[in-house]
Amino acid sequence: MPLDTAALARFLSAVHPYDALSEEALTALLPRFESRLYFAGDEIYSLGCDLEGLYLIHEGQVEIRDENDVPVSLLGRRNSFGERGLLRDGQSVTSARAIEDCLLVILPRDAFHALLDQEDAARRFFDRKRAAKPQKADLATSRVETLMAPAPLTCPPQTTVKEAAQIMHSRHISSVCILEGTELLGIATIRDLSGKVVGGAMPFDTPIKDIMTPDPVTLSPSDIGSDVLHMMMERRIGHVPVTEAGKLVGIVTQTDLTRFQAVSSAELVSEIAHAHTAEAMAEVTARIPQLLLQLVAGGNRHEVVTRLITDIADTATRRLLALAEEQFGPPPVPYLWLACGSQGRQEQTGVSDQDNCLLIDDAVTDDQMPYFAKMAEFVCAGLDTCGYVFCPGDMMATNPRWCQPVRVWRDYFRSWINKPSPEAQMLASVMFDLRPIGGTVGLFADLQETTLEAASKNSIFVAHMLSNSLKHTPPLGLLRGFATIRSGEHKNQLDLKHNGVVPVVDLGRIYALQGKLAEANTRARLEGAMAAGVLSQTGGQDLLDAYDLIAETRLEHQAEQVKSGQAPDNYLAPADLSDFERSHLRDAFVVVKSLQSAVGHGKGMLG
């Protein structure tokens, strides 16, 4: 039966974004809603029809199907649908059917658009486009949580100054926080030890509480860098504990501030370019997680962050190639080192292995090939030392298969295209992401052009590549939920790499193949596909928005891990997201699945 006004008000007060409206705004909106009953099997709307408004489920379940009649969502109570079409031209881009008796409430089209115009909360919730972001992280305005070192060194008040000094020395840390249980009693620094203990001739068994600075000033994680700067300058201190809800959660030192200001991609690139050993480079690449944190905290777009981080890997590779030539002598014939995988696409994050290969001039002789084998061993080992671990699938120049003259590479691609076996599909997918890093770039130009031309003309190969691109699917579950990992170390988590960004990467590669596009970067491929007419403007923009949200969610997750002292990974628990974030992320996955469905049905474009 239809909802009365009181029941509708109670329902909407528990549904976002209506729960964020003022009482006056919600009261004014209530009369615009219409409640309607649909029985199991009833069509709510069909593909391409004029939408009468935004639909919101009060009771029951609704199945949403894409333009190829493939189910993409099973929605339940408090889920809304129809907004994508309303935000375009008012026509539905999906179809909707009740799969059990449903009670829906409908906000008419004009009321929906008025709501977006008048209420920021509604506009943020329904607008899937990312907001513009600043391009530079600034110390003065960065939050303390991005500056602090988590898990500071602590000790109880009865610890002797000798024990405290030994711990600080072994950890290469200049201060220790004194805790009584969880209560912060004070802080002691190297200056206290040298000035009060050594300078004051105090015995080494003096309790640390006797020399500490009691009740130190503190800041919270939500304070900003200028607060730290002002406090240090005013009080002439070099260490500021960070507390949250009365508990010690970190510490900011002058060294942290200096490091924050110093960590930039340009600085790391410069240091690597002048390093003389892989070990020296490793000391620089160890700062990449901090760079990632700083770039994300500064609001940089995901493609900017990954491009800057990839630049560091490119520089390390070129420096190792130069060192190899210094050690083994000049190359006997021209060569070209190429990267594939995330480095090839310029999409590296805080987690990267190495994928690379060597193209050698056809003039090379058998007795000259050992030179390039030694070079490959040297460079790949150096990259591993720098943290770019060896590829588990052995897609590296150290594998003789991937260290060959150009003529052999030409045969490889010709064979993969003419006989698209499962292995050929996999290898072609990897090798279509090749990007020159160091050496004679001309060795690749003709090979890339002729390969793209031949591949795009072979319909059987394209069909196999299409099929291969659909193996990674977005993690969509029933009832507006996610299909999380079912067991193992990452149980109940999402894999934001293989089920998040990789499906979009695979689609981008297909569009590049269809459009004969030379770009390797995923976002550049999507934009190029739109410009070439391979991907429609509306479908392409939807996919770009979805990709941006998924990629930025992944980077923000890694930045949070770095901030808390963990090694970054690609696994995110949906429970760590707000309802708002989960809703947007799932909608992004629905868009990706719709594009996969379009490709799977032989349609390059989504209208």
Coordinates of C-alpha atoms in Angstrom, one line a residue:
M1 CA 0.0 0.0 0.0
P2 CA 1.2 3.6 -0.6
L3 CA 3.3 5.2 2.0
D4 CA 1.9 8.0 4.1
T5 CA 3.9 11.2 4.6
A6 CA 5.1 10.2 8.1
A7 CA 6.3 6.7 7.0
L8 CA 8.0 8.3 3.9
A9 CA 9.8 10.8 6.1
R10 CA 11.1 8.0 8.5
F11 CA 12.3 6.0 5.5
L12 CA 14.1 8.9 3.8
S13 CA 15.8 10.0 7.0
A14 CA 17.8 6.7 6.9
V15 CA 18.7 7.0 3.2
H16 CA 21.6 9.0 1.8
P17 CA 21.6 11.8 0.6
Y18 CA 18.2 12.6 2.1
D19 CA 19.5 12.1 5.6
A20 CA 21.8 15.0 5.1
L21 CA 19.1 17.5 4.2
S22 CA 17.8 20.0 6.6
E23 CA 14.4 19.4 8.2
E24 CA 12.9 22.2 6.1
A25 CA 14.3 20.9 2.8
L26 CA 13.2 17.3 3.5
T27 CA 9.7 18.5 4.5
A28 CA 9.4 20.5 1.3
L29 CA 10.6 17.5 -0.8
L30 CA 8.2 14.9 0.7
P31 CA 5.0 15.9 -1.4
R32 CA 7.0 15.4 -4.6
F33 CA 7.5 11.7 -4.1
E34 CA 5.0 9.2 -5.5
S35 CA 4.8 5.6 -4.2
R36 CA 4.0 2.8 -6.6
L37 CA 3.6 -1.0 -6.3
Y38 CA 5.1 -3.3 -8.9
F39 CA 4.5 -7.1 -8.9
A40 CA 7.2 -9.7 -9.6
G41 CA 8.0 -9.8 -13.3
D42 CA 6.7 -6.3 -14.0
E43 CA 8.8 -4.1 -16.2
I44 CA 9.6 -0.8 -14.5
Y45 CA 11.2 0.8 -17.5
S46 CA 12.8 -0.4 -20.7
L47 CA 16.1 0.6 -22.4
G48 CA 16.0 3.9 -24.1
C49 CA 12.7 5.1 -22.7
D50 CA 12.0 8.5 -21.2
L51 CA 12.5 8.3 -17.4
E52 CA 9.8 9.8 -15.3
G53 CA 12.1 10.3 -12.4
L54 CA 14.5 8.8 -9.8
Y55 CA 13.4 5.4 -8.4
L56 CA 14.1 4.4 -4.8
I57 CA 13.3 0.9 -3.4
H58 CA 11.3 0.8 -0.2
E59 CA 10.6 -2.9 -0.3
G60 CA 11.5 -5.7 -2.7
Q61 CA 14.2 -6.4 -5.3
V62 CA 14.8 -4.9 -8.7
E63 CA 17.1 -6.3 -11.5
I64 CA 19.0 -3.9 -13.7
R65 CA 20.1 -5.1 -17.2
D66 CA 22.4 -3.3 -19.6
E67 CA 21.9 -2.6 -23.3
N68 CA 22.8 -6.2 -24.1
D69 CA 20.3 -7.6 -21.7
V70 CA 23.0 -8.7 -19.3
P71 CA 22.2 -8.4 -15.5
V72 CA 24.5 -5.8 -13.9
S73 CA 22.8 -5.2 -10.6
L74 CA 20.3 -6.7 -8.2
L75 CA 19.1 -3.9 -6.0
G76 CA 17.2 -4.0 -2.7
R77 CA 15.8 -1.7 0.0
R78 CA 17.2 1.9 0.1
N79 CA 18.9 1.5 -3.4
S80 CA 18.1 4.1 -6.0
F81 CA 18.3 3.7 -9.8
G82 CA 17.7 5.7 -13.0
E83 CA 20.1 8.5 -12.1
R84 CA 22.6 7.8 -14.9
G85 CA 19.9 8.4 -17.6
L86 CA 18.5 11.4 -15.8
L87 CA 22.0 13.0 -15.6
R88 CA 22.4 12.5 -19.4
D89 CA 19.4 13.2 -21.6
G90 CA 16.6 11.8 -19.5
Q91 CA 16.5 8.4 -21.3
S92 CA 17.3 5.2 -19.6
V93 CA 20.6 3.5 -20.4
T94 CA 19.5 0.3 -18.7
S95 CA 16.3 -1.7 -18.2
A96 CA 14.7 -2.4 -14.8
R97 CA 12.4 -5.2 -13.8
A98 CA 10.8 -6.2 -10.5
I99 CA 11.9 -9.8 -9.5
E100 CA 9.6 -9.8 -6.5
D101 CA 6.8 -7.6 -5.4
C102 CA 8.2 -4.1 -4.9
L103 CA 7.1 -0.8 -3.4
L104 CA 9.0 2.0 -5.0
V105 CA 9.0 5.7 -4.3
I106 CA 9.6 8.0 -7.4
L107 CA 11.0 11.5 -7.4
P108 CA 9.9 13.2 -10.6
R109 CA 12.5 14.3 -13.1
D110 CA 12.1 18.1 -12.4
A111 CA 12.2 17.6 -8.7
F112 CA 15.4 15.5 -9.0
H113 CA 17.2 18.2 -11.0
A114 CA 16.0 20.9 -8.6
L115 CA 17.3 18.8 -5.7
L116 CA 20.8 18.7 -7.4
D117 CA 20.7 22.4 -7.9
Q118 CA 19.7 23.3 -4.4
E119 CA 21.5 20.7 -2.2
D120 CA 25.3 20.1 -2.2
A121 CA 24.9 16.7 -0.5
A122 CA 22.6 15.4 -3.3
R123 CA 24.8 16.8 -6.0
R124 CA 27.9 15.1 -4.5
F125 CA 26.1 11.8 -4.1
F126 CA 24.6 11.6 -7.6
D127 CA 27.4 13.2 -9.6
R128 CA 29.9 10.5 -10.4
K129 CA 32.5 12.9 -11.9
R130 CA 35.5 13.6 -9.8
A131 CA 36.0 17.1 -8.5
A132 CA 39.0 19.2 -9.6
K133 CA 42.0 18.8 -7.4
P134 CA 44.9 21.0 -6.5
Q135 CA 48.2 20.0 -8.2
K136 CA 50.7 20.6 -5.4
A137 CA 51.2 19.3 -1.9
D138 CA 52.0 22.2 0.4
L139 CA 53.7 21.7 3.8
A140 CA 51.8 24.5 5.5
T141 CA 48.4 23.1 4.6
S142 CA 49.0 19.4 4.7
R143 CA 47.5 17.5 7.6
V144 CA 49.6 16.3 10.4
E145 CA 48.7 12.7 9.7
T146 CA 50.5 12.9 6.4
L147 CA 53.7 14.3 8.1
M148 CA 53.9 12.2 11.3
A149 CA 55.8 9.0 11.8
P150 CA 53.3 6.4 13.1
A151 CA 54.1 4.2 16.1
P152 CA 56.7 6.3 17.8
L153 CA 59.3 4.8 20.2
T154 CA 57.9 4.6 23.7
C155 CA 59.0 3.3 27.1
P156 CA 57.7 3.2 30.7
P157 CA 58.8 5.9 33.2
Q158 CA 61.1 3.6 35.2
T159 CA 63.3 2.8 32.2
T160 CA 66.8 3.9 32.9
V161 CA 68.4 6.6 30.7
K162 CA 71.0 4.0 29.6
E163 CA 68.4 1.6 28.4
A164 CA 66.5 4.4 26.7
A165 CA 69.7 5.7 25.0
Q166 CA 70.5 2.2 23.7
I167 CA 67.1 1.7 22.2
M168 CA 67.2 5.1 20.6
H169 CA 70.6 4.4 19.2
S170 CA 69.6 1.0 17.8
R171 CA 66.5 2.5 16.1
H172 CA 68.3 5.6 14.9
I173 CA 65.6 7.7 16.6
S174 CA 66.2 11.0 18.3
S175 CA 63.4 10.9 20.9
V176 CA 61.3 8.5 23.1
C177 CA 57.8 9.1 24.5
I178 CA 57.2 8.0 28.1
L179 CA 53.9 6.2 28.7
E180 CA 52.1 5.1 31.8
G181 CA 49.7 2.6 30.3
T182 CA 48.3 4.6 27.4
E183 CA 48.8 8.0 29.1
L184 CA 51.5 10.2 27.6
L185 CA 53.6 11.4 30.6
G186 CA 56.5 13.1 28.7
I187 CA 59.1 13.1 26.1
A188 CA 62.9 12.7 26.2
T189 CA 65.3 13.6 23.4
I190 CA 68.9 13.1 22.5
R191 CA 69.4 16.7 23.7
D192 CA 68.0 15.8 27.1
L193 CA 70.4 12.8 27.3
S194 CA 73.5 14.8 26.3
G195 CA 72.6 17.9 28.3
K196 CA 71.1 16.6 31.5
V197 CA 72.7 13.2 31.8
V198 CA 76.2 13.6 30.3
G199 CA 76.5 17.3 30.9
G200 CA 75.0 17.1 34.4
A201 CA 77.0 14.0 35.3
M202 CA 73.9 12.1 36.3
P203 CA 74.2 8.3 36.8
F204 CA 73.2 6.1 33.8
D205 CA 70.6 4.2 36.0
T206 CA 68.6 7.4 36.4
P207 CA 64.9 6.8 35.5
I208 CA 64.0 8.4 32.2
K209 CA 61.1 10.2 34.0
D210 CA 63.6 12.3 35.9
I211 CA 65.0 13.9 32.7
M212 CA 61.9 13.9 30.5
T213 CA 59.9 17.0 29.5
P214 CA 56.6 16.4 31.3
D215 CA 53.2 17.0 29.8
P216 CA 54.6 17.9 26.3
V217 CA 52.5 20.0 23.9
T218 CA 50.7 17.8 21.4
L219 CA 48.8 18.1 18.1
S220 CA 46.1 15.9 16.6
P221 CA 46.3 14.1 13.2
S222 CA 43.7 16.6 11.8
D223 CA 45.9 19.6 12.5
I224 CA 48.0 21.0 9.7
G225 CA 51.6 21.5 8.9
S226 CA 51.6 25.2 9.7
D227 CA 50.5 24.3 13.3
V228 CA 53.7 22.2 13.6
L229 CA 55.9 24.9 12.2
H230 CA 54.5 27.6 14.4
M231 CA 54.7 25.4 17.5
M232 CA 58.3 24.4 16.9
M233 CA 59.4 28.0 16.2
E234 CA 57.5 29.5 19.1
R235 CA 58.6 26.9 21.7
R236 CA 62.0 26.1 20.2
I237 CA 61.3 22.4 20.1
G238 CA 62.1 19.8 17.5
H239 CA 59.6 17.0 18.4
V240 CA 55.8 17.2 18.7
P241 CA 53.8 14.1 19.8
V242 CA 50.5 13.5 18.0
T243 CA 47.6 12.2 20.0
E244 CA 44.0 11.3 19.1
A245 CA 41.3 10.7 21.7
G246 CA 44.0 10.9 24.4
K247 CA 46.2 8.2 22.9
L248 CA 49.6 8.6 21.3
V249 CA 49.4 7.8 17.6
G250 CA 52.5 9.4 16.1
I251 CA 55.2 12.0 16.3
V252 CA 56.4 14.8 14.0
T253 CA 60.1 15.9 14.1
Q254 CA 62.1 18.6 12.3
T255 CA 63.5 15.7 10.2
D256 CA 59.9 14.7 9.1
L257 CA 59.3 18.3 8.0
T258 CA 62.5 18.4 6.0
R259 CA 61.8 15.0 4.5
F260 CA 58.3 16.1 3.4
Q261 CA 59.7 19.2 1.8
A262 CA 62.5 17.3 0.1
V263 CA 60.5 14.4 -1.2
S264 CA 59.6 15.2 -4.8
S265 CA 59.7 13.2 -7.9
A266 CA 62.3 15.6 -9.4
E267 CA 64.5 15.2 -6.4
L268 CA 64.4 11.4 -6.5
V269 CA 65.0 11.4 -10.3
S270 CA 68.0 13.7 -9.8
E271 CA 69.5 11.5 -7.1
I272 CA 69.0 8.3 -9.1
A273 CA 70.5 9.8 -12.2
H274 CA 73.7 10.5 -10.3
A275 CA 73.9 7.3 -8.3
H276 CA 76.8 4.9 -9.0
T277 CA 75.4 1.7 -7.6
A278 CA 72.0 -0.1 -7.4
E279 CA 72.3 0.0 -3.6
A280 CA 72.5 3.8 -3.7
M281 CA 69.5 3.9 -5.9
A282 CA 67.6 1.6 -3.5
E283 CA 68.1 4.2 -0.8
V284 CA 66.2 6.7 -3.0
T285 CA 63.5 4.4 -4.2
A286 CA 62.8 3.5 -0.6
R287 CA 61.3 7.0 -0.3
I288 CA 58.7 6.3 -3.0
P289 CA 55.9 5.3 -0.5
Q290 CA 56.4 8.7 1.2
L291 CA 56.2 10.4 -2.2
L292 CA 53.0 8.6 -2.9
L293 CA 51.5 9.6 0.4
Q294 CA 52.6 13.2 -0.2
L295 CA 51.2 13.3 -3.7
V296 CA 47.8 11.8 -2.7
A297 CA 47.6 14.0 0.3
G298 CA 48.1 17.0 -2.0
G299 CA 45.1 16.0 -4.0
N300 CA 46.9 15.1 -7.2
R301 CA 45.0 13.2 -9.8
H302 CA 45.8 9.5 -10.0
E303 CA 47.3 9.7 -13.5
V304 CA 49.7 12.4 -12.2
V305 CA 50.7 10.3 -9.2
T306 CA 51.4 7.2 -11.2
R307 CA 53.2 9.1 -14.0
L308 CA 55.6 10.7 -11.5
I309 CA 56.2 7.4 -9.7
T310 CA 56.8 5.6 -13.1
D311 CA 59.3 8.4 -14.1
I312 CA 61.5 7.2 -11.1
A313 CA 61.5 3.6 -12.4
D314 CA 62.3 4.8 -15.9
T315 CA 65.3 6.8 -14.5
A316 CA 66.5 3.9 -12.5
T317 CA 66.3 1.7 -15.6
R318 CA 68.2 4.1 -17.7
R319 CA 70.9 4.7 -15.0
L320 CA 71.4 0.9 -14.7
L321 CA 71.7 0.6 -18.5
A322 CA 74.4 3.3 -18.4
L323 CA 76.2 1.6 -15.5
A324 CA 76.0 -1.7 -17.5
E325 CA 77.7 0.0 -20.5
E326 CA 80.4 1.4 -18.2
Q327 CA 81.1 -2.1 -16.8
F328 CA 80.8 -4.2 -20.0
G329 CA 81.9 -1.7 -22.5
P330 CA 79.8 0.0 -25.4
P331 CA 77.2 -2.3 -27.0
P332 CA 78.3 -4.1 -30.1
V333 CA 75.1 -3.1 -32.0
P334 CA 72.2 -0.8 -31.2
Y335 CA 69.6 -2.0 -28.7
L336 CA 66.3 -0.9 -27.1
W337 CA 65.2 -1.6 -23.5
L338 CA 61.4 -1.6 -23.2
A339 CA 59.0 -1.9 -20.3
C340 CA 55.6 -3.5 -20.3
G341 CA 53.0 -3.9 -17.6
S342 CA 52.3 -1.0 -15.3
Q343 CA 55.7 0.6 -16.1
G344 CA 55.0 0.4 -19.8
R345 CA 51.6 2.1 -19.3
Q346 CA 53.1 4.7 -16.9
E347 CA 50.7 3.5 -14.2
Q348 CA 53.0 2.4 -11.3
T349 CA 51.8 2.8 -7.7
G350 CA 53.4 1.8 -4.5
V351 CA 53.4 -1.9 -5.5
S352 CA 55.3 -2.8 -8.6
D353 CA 57.3 -5.7 -10.0
Q354 CA 59.3 -5.5 -13.2
D355 CA 58.2 -6.4 -16.7
N356 CA 60.7 -5.7 -19.5
C357 CA 62.4 -6.9 -22.6
L358 CA 65.3 -6.2 -25.0
L359 CA 65.1 -5.5 -28.8
I360 CA 68.5 -5.9 -30.5
D361 CA 69.5 -4.7 -33.9
D362 CA 69.3 -7.4 -36.6
A363 CA 73.0 -7.0 -37.3
V364 CA 73.8 -8.7 -34.0
T365 CA 75.8 -12.0 -34.3
D366 CA 75.7 -15.0 -32.1
D367 CA 78.9 -14.2 -30.4
Q368 CA 77.6 -10.8 -29.5
M369 CA 74.5 -12.0 -27.8
P370 CA 76.2 -12.8 -24.4
Y371 CA 76.9 -9.1 -24.0
F372 CA 73.1 -8.4 -23.9
A373 CA 72.5 -11.4 -21.6
K374 CA 75.0 -9.9 -19.1
M375 CA 73.4 -6.4 -19.5
A376 CA 69.9 -7.9 -18.8
E377 CA 71.2 -9.7 -15.7
F378 CA 72.8 -6.5 -14.5
V379 CA 69.8 -4.3 -15.0
C380 CA 67.1 -6.7 -13.8
A381 CA 69.2 -7.5 -10.6
G382 CA 69.6 -3.8 -10.1
L383 CA 65.9 -3.1 -10.4
D384 CA 65.2 -5.9 -7.9
T385 CA 67.6 -4.3 -5.5
C386 CA 65.7 -1.0 -6.0
G387 CA 62.4 -2.7 -5.0
Y388 CA 61.1 -3.6 -8.4
V389 CA 60.9 -7.3 -7.7
F390 CA 61.5 -10.0 -10.3
C391 CA 58.4 -10.7 -12.4
P392 CA 56.7 -14.0 -11.2
G393 CA 55.9 -14.9 -14.8
D394 CA 59.5 -14.3 -15.9
M395 CA 58.5 -11.6 -18.4
M396 CA 62.0 -10.0 -18.2
A397 CA 64.9 -9.4 -20.4
T398 CA 66.9 -12.1 -18.4
N399 CA 64.7 -14.7 -20.1
P400 CA 66.4 -15.4 -23.4
R401 CA 63.0 -15.5 -25.1
W402 CA 62.6 -11.8 -24.4
C403 CA 66.1 -10.7 -25.4
Q404 CA 66.1 -11.1 -29.1
P405 CA 66.9 -9.3 -32.4
V406 CA 64.1 -7.3 -34.0
R407 CA 63.4 -9.9 -36.7
V408 CA 62.6 -12.5 -34.0
W409 CA 60.3 -10.0 -32.3
R410 CA 58.6 -9.5 -35.6
D411 CA 58.1 -13.2 -35.9
Y412 CA 56.7 -13.4 -32.4
F413 CA 54.0 -10.8 -33.1
R414 CA 53.2 -12.3 -36.5
S415 CA 52.8 -15.8 -34.9
W416 CA 50.6 -14.5 -32.1
I417 CA 48.3 -12.7 -34.5
N418 CA 48.1 -15.5 -37.0
K419 CA 47.7 -18.3 -34.4
P420 CA 45.9 -16.8 -31.4
S421 CA 46.3 -19.6 -28.8
P422 CA 45.6 -18.8 -25.1
E423 CA 49.4 -18.2 -24.6
A424 CA 49.5 -16.0 -27.6
Q425 CA 46.6 -13.9 -26.3
M426 CA 48.3 -13.5 -22.9
L427 CA 51.6 -12.6 -24.4
A428 CA 50.1 -10.2 -26.9
S429 CA 48.2 -8.5 -24.1
V430 CA 51.4 -7.9 -22.2
M431 CA 53.4 -6.9 -25.3
F432 CA 50.9 -4.4 -26.6
D433 CA 51.8 -2.3 -23.5
L434 CA 55.5 -2.0 -24.5
R435 CA 57.1 1.4 -24.1
P436 CA 60.7 2.3 -25.0
I437 CA 62.8 3.2 -21.9
G438 CA 66.5 3.4 -23.1
G439 CA 68.5 2.8 -26.2
T440 CA 67.7 3.3 -29.9
V441 CA 63.9 4.1 -30.1
G442 CA 63.8 3.6 -33.9
L443 CA 64.1 -0.1 -33.4
F444 CA 60.5 -0.2 -32.1
A445 CA 58.7 2.4 -34.3
D446 CA 58.2 0.3 -37.4
L447 CA 57.6 -2.9 -35.4
Q448 CA 54.8 -1.2 -33.4
E449 CA 53.1 0.3 -36.5
T450 CA 53.1 -2.9 -38.6
T451 CA 52.0 -5.0 -35.6
L452 CA 49.0 -2.7 -34.8
E453 CA 48.0 -2.7 -38.5
A454 CA 48.2 -6.5 -38.9
A455 CA 46.5 -7.1 -35.5
S456 CA 43.5 -4.8 -36.2
K457 CA 42.9 -6.4 -39.6
N458 CA 42.8 -10.0 -38.2
S459 CA 39.2 -10.5 -37.0
I460 CA 39.9 -13.9 -35.4
F461 CA 42.8 -12.4 -33.4
V462 CA 40.7 -9.4 -32.4
A463 CA 37.9 -11.8 -31.3
H464 CA 40.3 -13.8 -29.2
M465 CA 41.7 -10.6 -27.6
L466 CA 38.2 -9.5 -26.8
S467 CA 37.5 -12.8 -25.1
N468 CA 40.8 -12.6 -23.2
S469 CA 40.0 -9.0 -22.0
L470 CA 36.9 -10.2 -20.2
K471 CA 38.6 -12.7 -17.9
H472 CA 39.0 -10.0 -15.2
T473 CA 35.6 -8.9 -14.0
P474 CA 34.5 -6.2 -11.6
P475 CA 33.7 -7.5 -8.1
L476 CA 29.9 -7.1 -8.2
G477 CA 27.8 -9.2 -5.9
L478 CA 24.1 -9.5 -5.2
L479 CA 21.9 -7.0 -3.4
R480 CA 24.0 -3.9 -4.2
G481 CA 27.0 -5.5 -2.5
F482 CA 30.5 -6.6 -3.6
A483 CA 31.9 -10.0 -4.5
T484 CA 34.8 -10.1 -2.1
I485 CA 37.6 -12.6 -1.9
R486 CA 36.2 -15.7 -0.2
S487 CA 39.2 -17.2 1.6
G488 CA 42.8 -16.8 2.4
E489 CA 44.8 -13.9 3.6
H490 CA 42.6 -11.3 1.9
K491 CA 39.2 -12.9 2.8
N492 CA 36.3 -10.4 2.6
Q493 CA 38.4 -7.8 0.8
L494 CA 38.4 -6.4 -2.8
D495 CA 41.3 -6.7 -5.1
L496 CA 41.5 -3.2 -6.5
K497 CA 44.1 -4.2 -9.0
H498 CA 42.9 -7.4 -10.7
N499 CA 39.2 -6.7 -10.3
G500 CA 39.4 -3.0 -10.2
V501 CA 41.8 -1.2 -12.6
V502 CA 42.8 -4.3 -14.7
P503 CA 39.3 -4.7 -16.3
V504 CA 39.6 -1.0 -17.5
V505 CA 43.2 -1.6 -18.6
D506 CA 42.0 -4.6 -20.7
L507 CA 39.2 -2.5 -22.3
G508 CA 41.7 0.3 -23.1
R509 CA 44.0 -2.2 -24.8
I510 CA 41.1 -3.5 -26.9
Y511 CA 40.1 0.1 -28.0
A512 CA 43.7 0.8 -28.8
L513 CA 43.8 -2.3 -31.0
Q514 CA 40.6 -1.4 -32.8
G515 CA 41.7 2.2 -33.3
K516 CA 45.3 1.4 -34.1
L517 CA 46.4 3.7 -31.3
A518 CA 50.0 3.8 -30.3
E519 CA 49.4 5.0 -26.8
A520 CA 50.2 2.6 -23.9
N521 CA 48.7 4.6 -21.0
T522 CA 45.1 3.5 -20.2
R523 CA 43.6 6.9 -19.8
A524 CA 45.3 8.1 -23.0
R525 CA 43.9 5.1 -24.8
L526 CA 40.4 5.8 -23.6
E527 CA 40.6 9.4 -24.7
G528 CA 42.2 8.4 -28.0
A529 CA 39.4 5.9 -28.6
M530 CA 36.8 8.5 -28.0
A531 CA 38.6 10.9 -30.5
A532 CA 38.9 8.1 -33.1
G533 CA 35.2 7.2 -32.8
V534 CA 36.0 3.7 -31.4
L535 CA 34.3 4.6 -28.2
S536 CA 31.2 6.9 -27.9
Q537 CA 31.5 10.2 -26.1
T538 CA 28.9 9.2 -23.5
G539 CA 30.2 5.7 -23.0
G540 CA 33.8 6.9 -22.9
Q541 CA 33.1 9.6 -20.4
D542 CA 31.3 7.2 -18.2
L543 CA 34.2 4.8 -18.4
L544 CA 36.8 7.6 -17.7
D545 CA 34.8 8.7 -14.6
A546 CA 34.6 5.1 -13.4
Y547 CA 38.3 4.4 -14.0
D548 CA 39.2 7.6 -12.2
L549 CA 37.2 6.7 -9.1
I550 CA 38.5 3.1 -9.0
A551 CA 42.2 4.2 -9.5
E552 CA 42.0 7.0 -7.0
T553 CA 40.3 4.7 -4.4
R554 CA 43.2 2.3 -4.9
L555 CA 45.8 5.1 -4.4
E556 CA 44.0 6.5 -1.4
H557 CA 44.0 3.1 0.2
Q558 CA 47.7 2.7 -0.4
A559 CA 48.4 6.2 1.0
E560 CA 46.4 5.3 4.2
Q561 CA 48.6 2.1 4.6
V562 CA 51.8 4.1 4.2
K563 CA 50.5 6.7 6.7
S564 CA 49.9 3.9 9.2
G565 CA 53.4 2.4 8.7
Q566 CA 52.2 -0.6 6.5
A567 CA 53.5 -1.7 3.2
P568 CA 51.0 -0.7 0.5
D569 CA 48.9 -3.3 -1.3
N570 CA 45.8 -3.6 -3.5
Y571 CA 43.4 -5.2 -1.0
L572 CA 40.6 -3.1 0.5
A573 CA 37.8 -4.2 2.9
P574 CA 34.5 -2.6 1.8
A575 CA 33.8 -2.1 5.5
D576 CA 36.6 0.5 5.6
L577 CA 34.5 2.7 3.2
S578 CA 31.6 4.9 4.1
D579 CA 28.2 4.2 2.6
F580 CA 28.8 7.1 0.2
E581 CA 32.1 5.7 -0.9
R582 CA 30.7 2.1 -1.3
S583 CA 27.8 3.4 -3.4
H584 CA 30.1 5.4 -5.8
L585 CA 32.6 2.6 -6.1
R586 CA 30.0 0.0 -6.9
D587 CA 28.4 2.3 -9.5
A588 CA 31.9 2.6 -11.1
F589 CA 32.1 -1.2 -11.2
V590 CA 28.7 -1.3 -12.9
V591 CA 29.8 1.0 -15.6
V592 CA 32.9 -1.1 -16.3
K593 CA 30.8 -4.3 -16.4
S594 CA 28.4 -2.6 -18.9
L595 CA 31.3 -1.7 -21.2
Q596 CA 32.7 -5.2 -20.9
S597 CA 29.2 -6.5 -21.9
A598 CA 29.2 -4.1 -24.9
V599 CA 32.6 -5.4 -26.0
G600 CA 31.6 -9.0 -25.4
H601 CA 28.6 -8.5 -27.7
G602 CA 30.7 -7.1 -30.5
K603 CA 29.9 -3.5 -29.8
G604 CA 32.9 -1.2 -29.4
M605 CA 30.8 1.7 -28.2
L606 CA 28.3 2.2 -25.4
G607 CA 25.7 4.7 -26.4

